[in-house]
PDB file of C-alpha atoms in Angstrom:
ATOM      1  CA  MET C   1      34.887  76.594 -17.283  1.00 75.00           C
ATOM      2  CA  GLY C   2      36.944  79.251 -16.325  1.00 84.00           C
ATOM      3  CA  LEU C   3      35.888  82.861 -15.197  1.00 89.00           C
ATOM      4  CA  GLY C   4      34.002  84.272 -17.270  1.00 89.00           C
ATOM      5  CA  GLU C   5      33.223  81.598 -19.843  1.00 90.00           C
ATOM      6  CA  PRO C   6      29.836  79.851 -20.812  1.00 90.00           C
ATOM      7  CA  CYS C   7      28.247  77.269 -19.027  1.00 87.00           C
ATOM      8  CA  ALA C   8      24.953  75.903 -18.373  1.00 82.00           C
ATOM      9  CA  SER C   9      25.471  74.812 -15.202  1.00 80.00           C
ATOM     10  CA  SER C  10      28.182  74.830 -11.856  1.00 80.00           C
ATOM     11  CA  GLU C  11      29.223  71.543 -12.924  1.00 75.00           C
ATOM     12  CA  ALA C  12      30.823  72.633 -15.754  1.00 76.00           C
ATOM     13  CA  CYS C  13      32.915  75.409 -13.906  1.00 83.00           C
ATOM     14  CA  GLU C  14      36.030  74.965 -12.185  1.00 83.00           C
ATOM     15  CA  VAL C  15      36.880  74.840  -8.577  1.00 81.00           C
ATOM     16  CA  GLY C  16      35.706  77.865  -6.500  1.00 86.00           C
ATOM     17  CA  LEU C  17      33.696  79.022  -9.658  1.00 90.00           C
ATOM     18  CA  ALA C  18      29.572  78.991 -10.642  1.00 88.00           C
ATOM     19  CA  CYS C  19      27.706  79.337 -13.169  1.00 90.00           C
ATOM     20  CA  ASP C  20      25.241  82.516 -13.085  1.00 90.00           C
ATOM     21  CA  THR C  21      22.127  80.873 -15.081  1.00 86.00           C
ATOM     22  CA  ASP C  22      19.937  83.866 -14.143  1.00 85.00           C
ATOM     23  CA  ALA C  23      21.902  86.651 -16.139  1.00 85.00           C
ATOM     24  CA  THR C  24      25.350  86.163 -18.139  1.00 88.00           C
ATOM     25  CA  SER C  25      25.334  82.091 -18.174  1.00 88.00           C
ATOM     26  CA  THR C  26      29.403  82.235 -17.332  1.00 92.00           C
ATOM     27  CA  CYS C  27      31.135  80.919 -14.445  1.00 92.00           C
ATOM     28  CA  ILE C  28      31.403  83.939 -12.211  1.00 93.00           C
ATOM     29  CA  ALA C  29      33.597  83.790  -9.179  1.00 94.00           C
ATOM     30  CA  LEU C  30      32.222  82.440  -4.952  1.00 94.00           C
ATOM     31  CA  PRO C  31      31.532  85.155  -2.566  1.00 95.00           C
ATOM     32  CA  GLY C  32      33.526  85.320   0.046  1.00 95.00           C
ATOM     33  CA  ASP C  33      33.848  85.752   3.107  1.00 95.00           C
ATOM     34  CA  GLY C  34      30.912  88.351   4.151  1.00 94.00           C
ATOM     35  CA  ALA C  35      29.131  88.703   1.091  1.00 95.00           C
ATOM     36  CA  PRO C  36      26.105  87.405   0.529  1.00 94.00           C
ATOM     37  CA  CYS C  37      25.231  83.462  -0.297  1.00 93.00           C
ATOM     38  CA  PHE C  38      25.465  82.707  -4.125  1.00 92.00           C
ATOM     39  CA  GLN C  39      21.626  81.509  -4.576  1.00 87.00           C
ATOM     40  CA  GLY C  40      21.064  80.968  -1.586  1.00 85.00           C
ATOM     41  CA  THR C  41      24.312  77.858  -0.668  1.00 87.00           C
ATOM     42  CA  LEU C  42      27.948  78.815  -2.660  1.00 89.00           C
ATOM     43  CA  CYS C  43      30.685  79.928  -0.875  1.00 93.00           C
ATOM     44  CA  ALA C  44      34.032  79.855  -2.145  1.00 93.00           C
ATOM     45  CA  PRO C  45      36.158  77.305  -1.401  1.00 90.00           C
ATOM     46  CA  GLY C  46      36.488  76.579   2.859  1.00 91.00           C
ATOM     47  CA  LEU C  47      33.622  78.953   3.524  1.00 94.00           C
ATOM     48  CA  ALA C  48      30.510  77.988   4.626  1.00 94.00           C
ATOM     49  CA  CYS C  49      26.771  79.749   3.911  1.00 94.00           C
ATOM     50  CA  ALA C  50      25.696  80.716   7.642  1.00 91.00           C
ATOM     51  CA  MET C  51      22.481  79.414   8.369  1.00 79.00           C
ATOM     52  CA  ASP C  52      20.958  82.412  10.567  1.00 76.00           C
ATOM     53  CA  PHE C  53      22.199  85.465   8.547  1.00 73.00           C
ATOM     54  CA  GLY C  54      22.313  83.685   4.679  1.00 86.00           C
ATOM     55  CA  ASP C  55      26.630  85.342   4.219  1.00 94.00           C
ATOM     56  CA  CYS C  56      28.706  83.023   3.793  1.00 95.00           C
ATOM     57  CA  ALA C  57      31.200  82.933   6.187  1.00 95.00           C
ATOM     58  CA  PRO C  58      34.279  80.444   8.111  1.00 95.00           C
ATOM     59  CA  LEU C  59      33.116  76.897   8.486  1.00 95.00           C
ATOM     60  CA  PRO C  60      31.872  76.142  11.979  1.00 95.00           C
ATOM     61  CA  GLY C  61      33.437  74.481  14.345  1.00 96.00           C
ATOM     62  CA  ASP C  62      31.944  72.148  17.639  1.00 97.00           C
ATOM     63  CA  GLY C  63      28.824  73.303  19.072  1.00 96.00           C
ATOM     64  CA  GLU C  64      28.305  76.085  16.824  1.00 95.00           C
ATOM     65  CA  ALA C  65      25.297  75.463  13.932  1.00 94.00           C
ATOM     66  CA  CYS C  66      26.387  73.697  10.526  1.00 95.00           C
ATOM     67  CA  GLY C  67      26.615  75.875   7.721  1.00 94.00           C
ATOM     68  CA  PHE C  68      24.967  75.109   3.959  1.00 90.00           C
ATOM     69  CA  GLY C  69      26.929  73.659   1.267  1.00 87.00           C
ATOM     70  CA  ALA C  70      26.363  72.848  -2.214  1.00 81.00           C
ATOM     71  CA  MET C  71      25.516  69.182  -0.477  1.00 83.00           C
ATOM     72  CA  GLY C  72      23.150  71.301   2.368  1.00 86.00           C
ATOM     73  CA  PRO C  73      23.115  71.876   5.453  1.00 89.00           C
ATOM     74  CA  THR C  74      25.640  69.881   6.615  1.00 91.00           C
ATOM     75  CA  MET C  75      29.144  72.240   6.888  1.00 94.00           C
ATOM     76  CA  CYS C  76      31.410  71.959   9.882  1.00 96.00           C
ATOM     77  CA  GLU C  77      35.083  72.278  10.177  1.00 95.00           C
ATOM     78  CA  ASP C  78      37.581  69.948   8.868  1.00 94.00           C
ATOM     79  CA  GLY C  79      37.498  66.666  11.405  1.00 94.00           C
ATOM     80  CA  LEU C  80      33.967  67.458  11.980  1.00 97.00           C
ATOM     81  CA  GLY C  81      30.737  66.086  10.941  1.00 96.00           C
ATOM     82  CA  CYS C  82      27.308  67.639  11.515  1.00 96.00           C
ATOM     83  CA  LEU C  83      24.372  66.083  13.820  1.00 95.00           C
ATOM     84  CA  ALA C  84      20.893  67.433  14.511  1.00 92.00           C
ATOM     85  CA  GLY C  85      22.305  71.011  12.795  1.00 93.00           C
ATOM     86  CA  THR C  86      25.135  71.136  15.082  1.00 96.00           C
ATOM     87  CA  CYS C  87      28.947  70.833  14.581  1.00 97.00           C
ATOM     88  CA  GLY C  88      30.497  68.052  16.401  1.00 97.00           C
ATOM     89  CA  ALA C  89      33.149  65.209  16.865  1.00 97.00           C
ATOM     90  CA  LEU C  90      32.377  61.978  14.225  1.00 97.00           C
ATOM     91  CA  PRO C  91      30.000  59.922  15.893  1.00 97.00           C
ATOM     92  CA  GLY C  92      31.587  56.473  17.093  1.00 97.00           C
ATOM     93  CA  GLU C  93      30.134  52.717  17.225  1.00 97.00           C
ATOM     94  CA  GLY C  94      26.677  52.395  17.610  1.00 96.00           C
ATOM     95  CA  ALA C  95      25.749  56.304  17.244  1.00 97.00           C
ATOM     96  CA  GLU C  96      23.538  58.312  14.439  1.00 97.00           C
ATOM     97  CA  CYS C  97      25.526  59.107  11.637  1.00 97.00           C
ATOM     98  CA  THR C  98      26.688  62.265  10.458  1.00 96.00           C
ATOM     99  CA  THR C  99      23.229  64.421   8.558  1.00 94.00           C
ATOM    100  CA  ASP C 100      25.869  63.664   5.521  1.00 94.00           C
ATOM    101  CA  SER C 101      26.509  59.878   6.893  1.00 95.00           C
ATOM    102  CA  ARG C 102      29.540  59.245   8.399  1.00 96.00           C
ATOM    103  CA  CYS C 103      31.157  57.939  10.926  1.00 97.00           C
ATOM    104  CA  ALA C 104      34.829  58.009  12.924  1.00 96.00           C
ATOM    105  CA  GLY C 105      38.072  56.146  11.899  1.00 93.00           C
ATOM    106  CA  GLU C 106      36.788  53.168  10.308  1.00 93.00           C
ATOM    107  CA  LEU C 107      33.746  53.086  10.799  1.00 97.00           C
ATOM    108  CA  GLY C 108      30.776  52.442   8.388  1.00 96.00           C
ATOM    109  CA  CYS C 109      27.308  54.463   8.346  1.00 96.00           C
ATOM    110  CA  ASP C 110      24.360  51.765   8.463  1.00 95.00           C
ATOM    111  CA  PHE C 111      20.910  52.322   7.051  1.00 93.00           C
ATOM    112  CA  THR C 112      18.122  50.976   9.186  1.00 90.00           C
ATOM    113  CA  ALA C 113      14.941  50.877   9.294  1.00 89.00           C
ATOM    114  CA  ASN C 114      14.704  53.155  12.427  1.00 92.00           C
ATOM    115  CA  GLY C 115      17.937  55.076  11.789  1.00 93.00           C
ATOM    116  CA  SER C 116      21.306  55.192   9.979  1.00 96.00           C
ATOM    117  CA  PHE C 117      23.800  53.918  12.455  1.00 97.00           C
ATOM    118  CA  CYS C 118      27.572  53.489  12.661  1.00 97.00           C
ATOM    119  CA  VAL C 119      28.917  49.976  12.635  1.00 97.00           C
ATOM    120  CA  THR C 120      31.737  47.831  12.737  1.00 97.00           C
ATOM    121  CA  LYS C 121      32.250  47.570   9.174  1.00 97.00           C
ATOM    122  CA  LYS C 122      31.477  43.899   7.081  1.00 96.00           C
ATOM    123  CA  ALA C 123      33.528  41.534   5.464  1.00 97.00           C
ATOM    124  CA  ALA C 124      32.430  39.337   2.498  1.00 97.00           C
ATOM    125  CA  GLY C 125      28.953  37.447   3.513  1.00 97.00           C
ATOM    126  CA  GLY C 126      27.759  40.194   5.854  1.00 96.00           C
ATOM    127  CA  GLU C 127      24.320  41.579   5.759  1.00 94.00           C
ATOM    128  CA  CYS C 128      24.341  45.194   4.234  1.00 94.00           C
ATOM    129  CA  GLN C 129      22.054  47.936   1.651  1.00 92.00           C
ATOM    130  CA  ASN C 130      24.035  49.959   0.833  1.00 94.00           C
ATOM    131  CA  ASP C 131      28.043  50.042   0.255  1.00 95.00           C
ATOM    132  CA  LEU C 132      29.179  52.450   3.334  1.00 94.00           C
ATOM    133  CA  VAL C 133      28.934  49.524   5.993  1.00 96.00           C
ATOM    134  CA  CYS C 134      31.125  47.111   3.794  1.00 96.00           C
ATOM    135  CA  GLN C 135      35.103  46.866   4.408  1.00 96.00           C
ATOM    136  CA  ASP C 136      37.938  47.955   1.909  1.00 95.00           C
ATOM    137  CA  GLY C 137      37.775  45.592  -1.621  1.00 95.00           C
ATOM    138  CA  LEU C 138      34.106  45.025  -1.164  1.00 97.00           C
ATOM    139  CA  HIS C 139      30.436  46.431  -1.830  1.00 96.00           C
ATOM    140  CA  CYS C 140      26.671  45.753  -0.946  1.00 95.00           C
ATOM    141  CA  ASP C 141      25.363  43.260  -3.377  1.00 95.00           C
ATOM    142  CA  PHE C 142      22.081  44.532  -3.818  1.00 93.00           C
ATOM    143  CA  SER C 143      20.636  41.446  -5.349  1.00 93.00           C
ATOM    144  CA  VAL C 144      21.205  38.995  -2.202  1.00 95.00           C
ATOM    145  CA  GLY C 145      21.888  42.015   0.749  1.00 94.00           C
ATOM    146  CA  VAL C 146      24.950  40.895   1.072  1.00 97.00           C
ATOM    147  CA  CYS C 147      29.042  42.023   1.140  1.00 97.00           C
ATOM    148  CA  ALA C 148      31.072  40.385  -2.151  1.00 97.00           C
ATOM    149  CA  ALA C 149      34.102  41.150  -3.498  1.00 97.00           C
ATOM    150  CA  ASP C 150      34.617  43.902  -6.005  1.00 97.00           C
ATOM    151  CA  TYR C 151      34.836  43.934 -10.043  1.00 96.00           C
ATOM    152  CA  ALA C 152      37.802  43.386 -12.264  1.00 95.00           C
ATOM    153  CA  LEU C 153      38.260  45.906 -14.031  1.00 93.00           C
ATOM    154  CA  GLY C 154      36.893  44.355 -17.581  1.00 92.00           C
ATOM    155  CA  GLU C 155      34.314  42.647 -15.294  1.00 93.00           C
ATOM    156  CA  GLY C 156      30.018  43.004 -16.660  1.00 93.00           C
ATOM    157  CA  CYS C 157      28.188  44.723 -14.143  1.00 91.00           C
ATOM    158  CA  SER C 158      24.689  46.292 -13.536  1.00 87.00           C
ATOM    159  CA  ALA C 159      23.710  48.057 -10.652  1.00 81.00           C
ATOM    160  CA  GLY C 160      27.016  50.491 -11.646  1.00 82.00           C
ATOM    161  CA  ASN C 161      28.421  50.050  -7.586  1.00 91.00           C
ATOM    162  CA  GLU C 162      29.685  46.650  -7.988  1.00 94.00           C
ATOM    163  CA  CYS C 163      33.470  48.038  -9.803  1.00 92.00           C
ATOM    164  CA  GLY C 164      35.050  49.483  -6.231  1.00 89.00           C
ATOM    165  CA  PRO C 165      35.634  53.329  -5.366  1.00 86.00           C
ATOM    166  CA  THR C 166      38.488  53.474  -7.857  1.00 85.00           C
ATOM    167  CA  ALA C 167      36.189  52.241 -10.754  1.00 90.00           C
ATOM    168  CA  THR C 168      33.400  52.550 -12.455  1.00 88.00           C
ATOM    169  CA  CYS C 169      30.412  50.751 -14.954  1.00 87.00           C
ATOM    170  CA  MET C 170      30.237  51.882 -18.319  1.00 84.00           C
ATOM    171  CA  PRO C 171      29.173  51.093 -21.415  1.00 85.00           C
ATOM    172  CA  GLY C 172      31.925  48.633 -22.927  1.00 84.00           C
ATOM    173  CA  ASP C 173      32.343  48.280 -26.563  1.00 83.00           C
ATOM    174  CA  GLY C 174      30.972  44.907 -27.001  1.00 78.00           C
ATOM    175  CA  GLY C 175      27.770  46.698 -25.634  1.00 79.00           C
ATOM    176  CA  GLY C 176      25.990  46.049 -22.368  1.00 88.00           C
ATOM    177  CA  PHE C 177      28.721  47.622 -19.240  1.00 90.00           C
ATOM    178  CA  VAL C 178      31.951  46.214 -17.459  1.00 92.00           C
ATOM    179  CA  CYS C 179      33.996  47.833 -14.824  1.00 92.00           C
ATOM    180  CA  ALA C 180      36.147  50.711 -16.200  1.00 90.00           C
ATOM    181  CA  ALA C 181      38.631  52.898 -14.538  1.00 89.00           C
ATOM    182  CA  LEU C 182      37.273  56.231 -13.940  1.00 87.00           C
ATOM    183  CA  PRO C 183      37.757  59.353 -16.207  1.00 85.00           C
ATOM    184  CA  GLY C 184      39.647  61.899 -15.756  1.00 85.00           C
ATOM    185  CA  VAL C 185      38.826  65.438 -16.758  1.00 81.00           C
ATOM    186  CA  GLY C 186      37.752  66.351 -20.788  1.00 80.00           C
ATOM    187  CA  GLU C 187      37.274  62.826 -20.705  1.00 84.00           C
ATOM    188  CA  SER C 188      33.752  61.266 -22.186  1.00 80.00           C
ATOM    189  CA  CYS C 189      31.002  59.643 -18.895  1.00 79.00           C
ATOM    190  CA  ALA C 190      27.823  58.017 -18.033  1.00 71.00           C
ATOM    191  CA  PHE C 191      28.135  58.661 -14.718  1.00 71.00           C
ATOM    192  CA  GLU C 192      31.053  59.222 -13.012  1.00 77.00           C
ATOM    193  CA  CYS C 193      34.379  60.910 -12.257  1.00 82.00           C
ATOM    194  CA  ASP C 194      37.595  60.260 -10.856  1.00 82.00           C
ATOM    195  CA  ALA C 195      38.239  61.842  -7.573  1.00 76.00           C
ATOM    196  CA  ASN C 196      36.680  65.454  -7.258  1.00 73.00           C
ATOM    197  CA  LEU C 197      35.095  65.296 -10.981  1.00 79.00           C
ATOM    198  CA  VAL C 198      31.613  65.762 -11.834  1.00 77.00           C
ATOM    199  CA  CYS C 199      29.722  63.809 -14.483  1.00 79.00           C
ATOM    200  CA  ALA C 200      28.731  66.977 -17.043  1.00 74.00           C
ATOM    201  CA  ALA C 201      26.256  67.017 -19.288  1.00 70.00           C
ATOM    202  CA  GLN C 202      27.380  69.099 -22.282  1.00 64.00           C
ATOM    203  CA  PRO C 203      25.952  69.745 -25.390  1.00 57.00           C
ATOM    204  CA  ASP C 204      26.972  67.178 -27.856  1.00 67.00           C
ATOM    205  CA  ASN C 205      28.948  64.915 -24.936  1.00 74.00           C
ATOM    206  CA  ALA C 206      29.413  63.727 -21.268  1.00 79.00           C
ATOM    207  CA  VAL C 207      32.781  65.388 -20.052  1.00 81.00           C
ATOM    208  CA  CYS C 208      34.175  64.489 -16.568  1.00 82.00           C
ATOM    209  CA  VAL C 209      35.136  68.299 -15.417  1.00 76.00           C
ATOM    210  CA  PRO C 210      36.479  69.729 -11.704  1.00 69.00           C
ATOM    211  CA  SER C 211      33.688  69.668  -8.940  1.00 62.00           C
ATOM    212  CA  ILE C 212      32.527  72.407  -6.765  1.00 50.00           C
ATOM    213  CA  CYS C 213      30.807  70.282  -5.003  1.00 38.00           C
ATOM    214  CA  GLN C 214      34.320  69.409  -3.449  1.00 36.00           C
ATOM    215  CA  GLU C 215      34.522  67.600   0.333  1.00 36.00           C
ATOM    216  CA  LEU C 216      36.279  71.329   2.120  1.00 33.00           C
TER     217      LEU C 216
END
């Protein structure tokens, strides 16, 4: 939805807009630099909500406190990550992952009982707890806890992660769920959409719309 159009949630509004559910129930522009954050966390693209003042400000740099965004206090300048509340270089192998489970280079974030740590991504058959630690073309088969090859389009799926990053698990024509290409803007969706889109409920179904939560 564009500026001034009716909405039920911010997910239905275009990038840079949010739904003013407390007043007009229309899409409004997110606040700019120096303005109070919308709903305490949201700002225009390229900005973050400062944790100390509650106003929108440029994305924090190295050594500065992480800023708030739609996904929580994880916002930093491009190329940096939030670690223990402070922006810094993305962590290397063996170091703790960022707050939003990112690592430097081609490393993956491994979830363990003692915390989340950056590791070299694993080949087929390697132990896993999430897809982030599996090499490209692989996913974590949760039924056995190992990395396995992504399914092809049209193959049956159940857990939802078997289809890889460019596809999703959707209801098939003959019943059940199958791997299908990620739907684009305005297309019907069940769970996921193409890059920078979210699956948003509409009055009669769910469709893919631009996300205000895209990574900056």
